[in-house]
Structure formats: structure tokens, C-alpha cells
mmCIF file of C-alpha atoms in Angstrom:
data_model
loop_
_atom_site.group_PDB
_atom_site.id
_atom_site.type_symbol
_atom_site.label_atom_id
_atom_site.label_comp_id
_atom_site.label_asym_id
_atom_site.label_seq_id
_atom_site.Cartn_x
_atom_site.Cartn_y
_atom_site.Cartn_z
ATOM 1 C CA UNK A 1 28.488 -11.562 31.907
ATOM 2 C CA UNK A 2 32.181 -11.365 31.014
ATOM 3 C CA UNK A 3 33.146 -12.048 34.616
ATOM 4 C CA UNK A 4 32.010 -15.624 34.135
ATOM 5 C CA UNK A 5 34.733 -16.184 31.510
ATOM 6 C CA UNK A 6 37.863 -16.288 33.634
ATOM 7 C CA UNK A 7 41.138 -18.060 32.793
ATOM 8 C CA UNK A 8 40.196 -21.212 34.667
ATOM 9 C CA UNK A 9 36.960 -21.406 32.700
ATOM 10 C CA UNK A 10 38.860 -21.087 29.423
ATOM 11 C CA UNK A 11 41.232 -23.801 30.582
ATOM 12 C CA UNK A 12 38.268 -26.024 31.454
ATOM 13 C CA UNK A 13 36.700 -25.513 28.035
ATOM 14 C CA UNK A 14 40.036 -26.253 26.372
ATOM 15 C CA UNK A 15 40.360 -29.423 28.418
ATOM 16 C CA UNK A 16 36.876 -30.629 27.515
ATOM 17 C CA UNK A 17 37.504 -30.016 23.812
ATOM 18 C CA UNK A 18 40.848 -31.799 23.923
ATOM 19 C CA UNK A 19 39.409 -34.799 25.803
ATOM 20 C CA UNK A 20 36.520 -35.075 23.337
ATOM 21 C CA UNK A 21 38.948 -34.910 20.418
ATOM 22 C CA UNK A 22 41.094 -37.570 22.067
ATOM 23 C CA UNK A 23 38.042 -39.795 22.434
ATOM 24 C CA UNK A 24 37.176 -39.330 18.761
ATOM 25 C CA UNK A 25 40.738 -40.183 17.744
ATOM 26 C CA UNK A 26 40.722 -43.227 20.024
ATOM 27 C CA UNK A 27 37.420 -44.573 18.689
ATOM 28 C CA UNK A 28 38.392 -43.928 15.069
ATOM 29 C CA UNK A 29 41.815 -45.520 15.430
ATOM 30 C CA UNK A 30 40.281 -48.657 16.956
ATOM 31 C CA UNK A 31 37.521 -48.677 14.344
ATOM 32 C CA UNK A 32 39.895 -48.290 11.401
ATOM 33 C CA UNK A 33 41.408 -51.676 12.305
ATOM 34 C CA UNK A 34 38.194 -53.548 13.071
ATOM 35 C CA UNK A 35 36.798 -53.297 9.536
ATOM 36 C CA UNK A 36 37.017 -56.499 7.535
ATOM 37 C CA UNK A 37 39.846 -56.145 5.050
ATOM 38 C CA UNK A 38 37.924 -58.134 2.424
ATOM 39 C CA UNK A 39 34.976 -55.756 2.619
ATOM 40 C CA UNK A 40 34.140 -54.031 -0.697
ATOM 41 C CA UNK A 41 35.285 -50.400 -0.950
ATOM 42 C CA UNK A 42 37.354 -50.729 2.239
ATOM 43 C CA UNK A 43 39.812 -48.081 1.050
ATOM 44 C CA UNK A 44 37.053 -45.495 0.729
ATOM 45 C CA UNK A 45 35.773 -46.482 4.179
ATOM 46 C CA UNK A 46 39.210 -45.921 5.696
ATOM 47 C CA UNK A 47 39.563 -42.576 3.919
ATOM 48 C CA UNK A 48 36.198 -41.594 5.393
ATOM 49 C CA UNK A 49 37.278 -42.565 8.902
ATOM 50 C CA UNK A 50 40.505 -40.660 8.383
ATOM 51 C CA UNK A 51 38.396 -37.581 7.622
ATOM 52 C CA UNK A 52 36.942 -37.795 11.117
ATOM 53 C CA UNK A 53 40.441 -37.838 12.603
ATOM 54 C CA UNK A 54 41.332 -34.852 10.396
ATOM 55 C CA UNK A 55 38.479 -32.865 11.916
ATOM 56 C CA UNK A 56 39.500 -33.925 15.437
ATOM 57 C CA UNK A 57 43.044 -32.749 14.692
ATOM 58 C CA UNK A 58 41.789 -29.381 13.460
ATOM 59 C CA UNK A 59 39.718 -28.984 16.647
ATOM 60 C CA UNK A 60 42.806 -29.836 18.743
ATOM 61 C CA UNK A 61 44.839 -27.226 16.880
ATOM 62 C CA UNK A 62 42.143 -24.643 17.566
ATOM 63 C CA UNK A 63 41.934 -25.616 21.257
ATOM 64 C CA UNK A 64 45.693 -25.279 21.646
ATOM 65 C CA UNK A 65 45.701 -21.865 19.981
ATOM 66 C CA UNK A 66 47.534 -22.967 16.829
ATOM 67 C CA UNK A 67 45.263 -21.227 14.356
ATOM 68 C CA UNK A 68 47.707 -21.358 11.434
ATOM 69 C CA UNK A 69 47.927 -25.148 11.678
ATOM 70 C CA UNK A 70 44.145 -25.412 11.854
ATOM 71 C CA UNK A 71 43.453 -23.238 8.807
ATOM 72 C CA UNK A 72 46.243 -24.867 6.815
ATOM 73 C CA UNK A 73 45.063 -28.397 7.485
ATOM 74 C CA UNK A 74 41.421 -27.403 6.999
ATOM 75 C CA UNK A 75 42.342 -26.324 3.466
ATOM 76 C CA UNK A 76 44.681 -29.220 2.681
ATOM 77 C CA UNK A 77 42.731 -32.195 4.104
ATOM 78 C CA UNK A 78 40.041 -32.395 1.369
ATOM 79 C CA UNK A 79 42.698 -32.299 -1.362
ATOM 80 C CA UNK A 80 44.523 -35.092 0.420
ATOM 81 C CA UNK A 81 41.462 -37.323 0.713
ATOM 82 C CA UNK A 82 40.471 -36.684 -2.899
ATOM 83 C CA UNK A 83 43.977 -37.436 -4.162
ATOM 84 C CA UNK A 84 44.084 -40.760 -2.323
ATOM 85 C CA UNK A 85 40.614 -41.835 -3.469
ATOM 86 C CA UNK A 86 41.311 -40.734 -7.037
ATOM 87 C CA UNK A 87 44.614 -42.609 -7.149
ATOM 88 C CA UNK A 88 42.979 -45.756 -5.831
ATOM 89 C CA UNK A 89 40.049 -45.529 -8.247
ATOM 90 C CA UNK A 90 42.200 -45.166 -11.368
ATOM 91 C CA UNK A 91 45.188 -47.165 -10.147
ATOM 92 C CA UNK A 92 44.040 -50.191 -8.199
ATOM 93 C CA UNK A 93 40.291 -50.321 -7.820
ATOM 94 C CA UNK A 94 39.361 -53.079 -10.285
ATOM 95 C CA UNK A 95 35.763 -53.565 -9.161
ATOM 96 C CA UNK A 96 34.545 -49.971 -9.373
ATOM 97 C CA UNK A 97 36.654 -49.112 -12.404
ATOM 98 C CA UNK A 98 35.287 -52.065 -14.353
ATOM 99 C CA UNK A 99 31.760 -51.146 -13.274
ATOM 100 C CA UNK A 100 32.287 -47.587 -14.475
ATOM 101 C CA UNK A 101 33.824 -48.832 -17.735
ATOM 102 C CA UNK A 102 30.834 -51.121 -18.322
ATOM 103 C CA UNK A 103 28.481 -48.221 -17.762
ATOM 104 C CA UNK A 104 30.385 -46.088 -20.279
ATOM 105 C CA UNK A 105 30.558 -48.934 -22.800
ATOM 106 C CA UNK A 106 26.811 -49.615 -22.498
ATOM 107 C CA UNK A 107 26.063 -45.957 -23.034
ATOM 108 C CA UNK A 108 28.214 -45.746 -26.159
ATOM 109 C CA UNK A 109 26.878 -49.054 -27.443
ATOM 110 C CA UNK A 110 23.327 -47.769 -27.071
ATOM 111 C CA UNK A 111 24.215 -44.563 -28.844
ATOM 112 C CA UNK A 112 26.080 -46.238 -31.702
ATOM 113 C CA UNK A 113 23.698 -49.144 -32.344
ATOM 114 C CA UNK A 114 22.320 -48.606 -35.882
ATOM 115 C CA UNK A 115 19.057 -50.530 -35.274
ATOM 116 C CA UNK A 116 18.248 -48.536 -32.187
ATOM 117 C CA UNK A 117 19.039 -45.282 -33.936
ATOM 118 C CA UNK A 118 16.688 -46.176 -36.831
ATOM 119 C CA UNK A 119 13.868 -47.087 -34.442
ATOM 120 C CA UNK A 120 14.326 -43.821 -32.582
ATOM 121 C CA UNK A 121 14.223 -41.859 -35.801
ATOM 122 C CA UNK A 122 10.996 -43.567 -36.924
ATOM 123 C CA UNK A 123 9.386 -42.939 -33.560
ATOM 124 C CA UNK A 124 10.355 -39.271 -33.629
ATOM 125 C CA UNK A 125 8.938 -38.735 -37.103
ATOM 126 C CA UNK A 126 5.671 -40.505 -36.260
ATOM 127 C CA UNK A 127 5.370 -38.508 -33.059
ATOM 128 C CA UNK A 128 5.788 -35.252 -34.913
ATOM 129 C CA UNK A 129 3.098 -36.241 -37.428
ATOM 130 C CA UNK A 130 0.698 -37.178 -34.691
ATOM 131 C CA UNK A 131 1.341 -33.916 -32.865
ATOM 132 C CA UNK A 132 0.787 -31.876 -35.950
ATOM 133 C CA UNK A 133 -2.393 -33.764 -36.787
ATOM 134 C CA UNK A 134 -4.043 -33.555 -33.411
ATOM 135 C CA UNK A 135 -2.278 -30.539 -31.827
ATOM 136 C CA UNK A 136 -1.580 -32.148 -28.449
ATOM 137 C CA UNK A 137 1.376 -31.606 -26.070
ATOM 138 C CA UNK A 138 4.669 -33.516 -26.225
ATOM 139 C CA UNK A 139 3.836 -35.547 -23.112
ATOM 140 C CA UNK A 140 1.088 -37.446 -24.949
ATOM 141 C CA UNK A 141 3.194 -38.147 -28.033
ATOM 142 C CA UNK A 142 3.114 -41.920 -27.586
ATOM 143 C CA UNK A 143 -0.660 -41.973 -27.187
ATOM 144 C CA UNK A 144 -0.976 -39.880 -30.275
ATOM 145 C CA UNK A 145 1.330 -42.266 -32.089
ATOM 146 C CA UNK A 146 -0.951 -45.210 -31.250
ATOM 147 C CA UNK A 147 -4.101 -43.390 -32.234
ATOM 148 C CA UNK A 148 -2.495 -42.205 -35.445
ATOM 149 C CA UNK A 149 -1.527 -45.736 -36.408
ATOM 150 C CA UNK A 150 -5.047 -46.987 -35.772
ATOM 151 C CA UNK A 151 -6.570 -44.237 -37.843
ATOM 152 C CA UNK A 152 -4.189 -45.020 -40.682
ATOM 153 C CA UNK A 153 -5.206 -48.663 -40.578
ATOM 154 C CA UNK B 1 47.724 -31.254 38.671
ATOM 155 C CA UNK B 2 45.882 -29.057 36.211
ATOM 156 C CA UNK B 3 43.056 -30.482 34.156
ATOM 157 C CA UNK B 4 44.504 -29.025 30.958
ATOM 158 C CA UNK B 5 47.711 -30.974 31.479
ATOM 159 C CA UNK B 6 45.758 -34.167 32.166
ATOM 160 C CA UNK B 7 43.732 -33.690 29.004
ATOM 161 C CA UNK B 8 46.898 -33.128 26.980
ATOM 162 C CA UNK B 9 48.411 -36.342 28.336
ATOM 163 C CA UNK B 10 45.174 -38.177 27.493
ATOM 164 C CA UNK B 11 45.383 -36.804 23.958
ATOM 165 C CA UNK B 12 48.987 -37.959 23.693
ATOM 166 C CA UNK B 13 47.978 -41.497 24.680
ATOM 167 C CA UNK B 14 45.160 -41.477 22.114
ATOM 168 C CA UNK B 15 47.569 -40.238 19.461
ATOM 169 C CA UNK B 16 50.080 -42.968 20.235
ATOM 170 C CA UNK B 17 47.315 -45.561 19.760
ATOM 171 C CA UNK B 18 46.391 -43.847 16.499
ATOM 172 C CA UNK B 19 50.069 -44.006 15.503
ATOM 173 C CA UNK B 20 50.119 -47.775 16.066
ATOM 174 C CA UNK B 21 46.914 -48.267 14.076
ATOM 175 C CA UNK B 22 48.399 -46.152 11.259
ATOM 176 C CA UNK B 23 51.423 -48.434 11.172
ATOM 177 C CA UNK B 24 49.076 -51.423 10.913
ATOM 178 C CA UNK B 25 47.260 -49.766 7.987
ATOM 179 C CA UNK B 26 50.606 -49.159 6.256
ATOM 180 C CA UNK B 27 51.433 -52.844 6.496
ATOM 181 C CA UNK B 28 48.471 -53.933 4.323
ATOM 182 C CA UNK B 29 49.463 -55.227 0.880
ATOM 183 C CA UNK B 30 48.118 -52.362 -1.160
ATOM 184 C CA UNK B 31 49.633 -49.130 -2.381
ATOM 185 C CA UNK B 32 46.513 -47.135 -1.520
ATOM 186 C CA UNK B 33 46.572 -48.491 2.035
ATOM 187 C CA UNK B 34 50.187 -47.372 2.282
ATOM 188 C CA UNK B 35 49.166 -43.904 1.159
ATOM 189 C CA UNK B 36 46.352 -43.717 3.703
ATOM 190 C CA UNK B 37 48.557 -45.031 6.495
ATOM 191 C CA UNK B 38 51.405 -42.661 5.699
ATOM 192 C CA UNK B 39 49.075 -39.690 5.569
ATOM 193 C CA UNK B 40 47.522 -40.571 8.924
ATOM 194 C CA UNK B 41 50.964 -41.228 10.424
ATOM 195 C CA UNK B 42 52.097 -37.766 9.354
ATOM 196 C CA UNK B 43 49.016 -36.205 10.918
ATOM 197 C CA UNK B 44 49.520 -38.133 14.151
ATOM 198 C CA UNK B 45 53.180 -37.136 14.466
ATOM 199 C CA UNK B 46 52.296 -33.510 13.698
ATOM 200 C CA UNK B 47 49.667 -33.349 16.446
ATOM 201 C CA UNK B 48 51.986 -35.150 18.875
ATOM 202 C CA UNK B 49 54.728 -32.595 18.201
ATOM 203 C CA UNK B 50 52.359 -29.654 18.693
ATOM 204 C CA UNK B 51 50.948 -31.067 21.943
ATOM 205 C CA UNK B 52 54.396 -32.037 23.246
ATOM 206 C CA UNK B 53 55.707 -28.594 22.387
ATOM 207 C CA UNK B 54 52.842 -27.050 24.336
ATOM 208 C CA UNK B 55 53.377 -29.339 27.342
ATOM 209 C CA UNK B 56 57.150 -28.971 27.438
ATOM 210 C CA UNK B 57 57.222 -25.337 26.373
ATOM 211 C CA UNK B 58 59.540 -25.947 23.435
ATOM 212 C CA UNK B 59 58.955 -23.658 20.475
ATOM 213 C CA UNK B 60 60.912 -25.462 17.812
ATOM 214 C CA UNK B 61 58.588 -28.484 18.042
ATOM 215 C CA UNK B 62 55.971 -26.372 16.269
ATOM 216 C CA UNK B 63 58.391 -25.478 13.489
ATOM 217 C CA UNK B 64 59.138 -29.138 12.900
ATOM 218 C CA UNK B 65 55.413 -29.927 12.998
ATOM 219 C CA UNK B 66 54.678 -27.219 10.442
ATOM 220 C CA UNK B 67 57.307 -28.546 8.047
ATOM 221 C CA UNK B 68 56.090 -32.108 8.548
ATOM 222 C CA UNK B 69 52.466 -31.155 7.910
ATOM 223 C CA UNK B 70 53.258 -29.348 4.667
ATOM 224 C CA UNK B 71 55.747 -31.876 3.327
ATOM 225 C CA UNK B 72 53.537 -34.822 4.275
ATOM 226 C CA UNK B 73 50.581 -33.424 2.356
ATOM 227 C CA UNK B 74 52.739 -32.522 -0.653
ATOM 228 C CA UNK B 75 54.345 -35.978 -0.676
ATOM 229 C CA UNK B 76 51.039 -37.807 -0.406
ATOM 230 C CA UNK B 77 49.449 -35.793 -3.207
ATOM 231 C CA UNK B 78 52.533 -36.238 -5.384
ATOM 232 C CA UNK B 79 52.611 -39.984 -4.914
ATOM 233 C CA UNK B 80 48.857 -40.175 -5.500
ATOM 234 C CA UNK B 81 49.349 -38.387 -8.836
ATOM 235 C CA UNK B 82 52.043 -40.880 -9.831
ATOM 236 C CA UNK B 83 49.754 -43.783 -8.903
ATOM 237 C CA UNK B 84 46.912 -42.152 -10.844
ATOM 238 C CA UNK B 85 48.989 -41.979 -14.045
ATOM 239 C CA UNK B 86 50.060 -45.585 -13.821
ATOM 240 C CA UNK B 87 47.393 -46.914 -16.215
#
């Protein structure tokens, strides 16, 4: 079995891996320019494409026998991509940052609205009374609330 | 001509095209695009140096590539942190 793996075979496998990696790099480098620059979230798209080239580079390092380069870049590449995306999100990305800020503001507004808090409190108290009166589970609290109101009327 | 050498030359051509596309990404009017382009340029030059060192049999190409890989990543993360604290 081991006689099959001779030096020329190893060289052939190395060549195939390097050619495939070169094809990936070629396709990604053409594709990274063909995206519309006015497309939403284009920076994240380009970071994603760059991740594919990172993996191709790691495979090339492994095929050439440079294991230290491969392990080092395998560890560092995710930190790099996260740092770039994080910097863009908090530094320049107006659309997504505003969307996230609106979400946070809506959440706090819902929590701090006094009318909504009073309604919630009334519903909770009525639900507890209905549960204690009829002894049903929490899932049917709203049904119990309705039936309790009708019986009170 | 050996197939390994041909494949390495093919990879060098692909990396040069990637280098040109990285320069185009750098030229966009956005700081984040500059970061992405610089990071990809560093990676491309690193791989080119490693492959050229293998083809030509020059050992110090790998030392330069190692320094470039580490300093490129550190520089990109450092600049990204500065951009993050800008608000």
C-alpha cells in the first residue's frame, strides 16, 4: 500500500492542491471586484470573500510544507475579519448601526412606558386570580382571565 | 518541466491578479475598504514571497514573509481598534 505513495505522487498531489487554491484565489479576486459598490452590506460581503482567500492561502502553506505559517494564519485570520467588521459596524456603518440603535430604543421604550407597565401588571394579577380560582396551568392563563371576567359580570 | 513548478507559476499569476484587485479595493473611498484591501494585500505579498522562496530556493524570503504576516495582522487589528473608538 505504501509503495503507491512515491515522491512523484506526493508532488502530483501538491500540484493539484496548489492549482485548486490558485483557481479559488483567481475566482475570488475577480468576484471581489464585480460586486456592485452601492450594494447594501458590501463591506461584509468583501470580508466574507476575503475569508475564502484566507483558507486558500492556508491550504497553499500546507501544500508547500510551511506548517508554521498555516497554523499562525489559521489562528489570526478570524481575529482579523472580526476586527475589520467590528470597526466598520461601529465606525462607518450608518445603516446597520441606526437599525440596531432603533431596535435598542424600541426595547427600552417598551420597557419604560408607564401605560404598558400598568397594563402588564393588571394582566398578571388577573391571571394569578384566575389560576388560583380554577387551578389550571399557566398556558391557559388568558382563557382563564376571560372566563373569570365573565363570571364576575 | 515539472508539474509542481508549473503549478507554482500558476499560483504566482493568480496571486498577482489578486494583488491588483486588492489595490483596486484599497482605492475605494472608505476607511473600511482600505482596511480590507491592505489586509488582503499583505496576505497576497506573504504568499508570493513564500512561493517565490520555494521556487528560487531562497530561505530569507520566508523570514520576510513571516515578519510581514505578523506585522500586517497586528497593524490591521490596531487600526481597526482606532476606527472602532472613533465614535
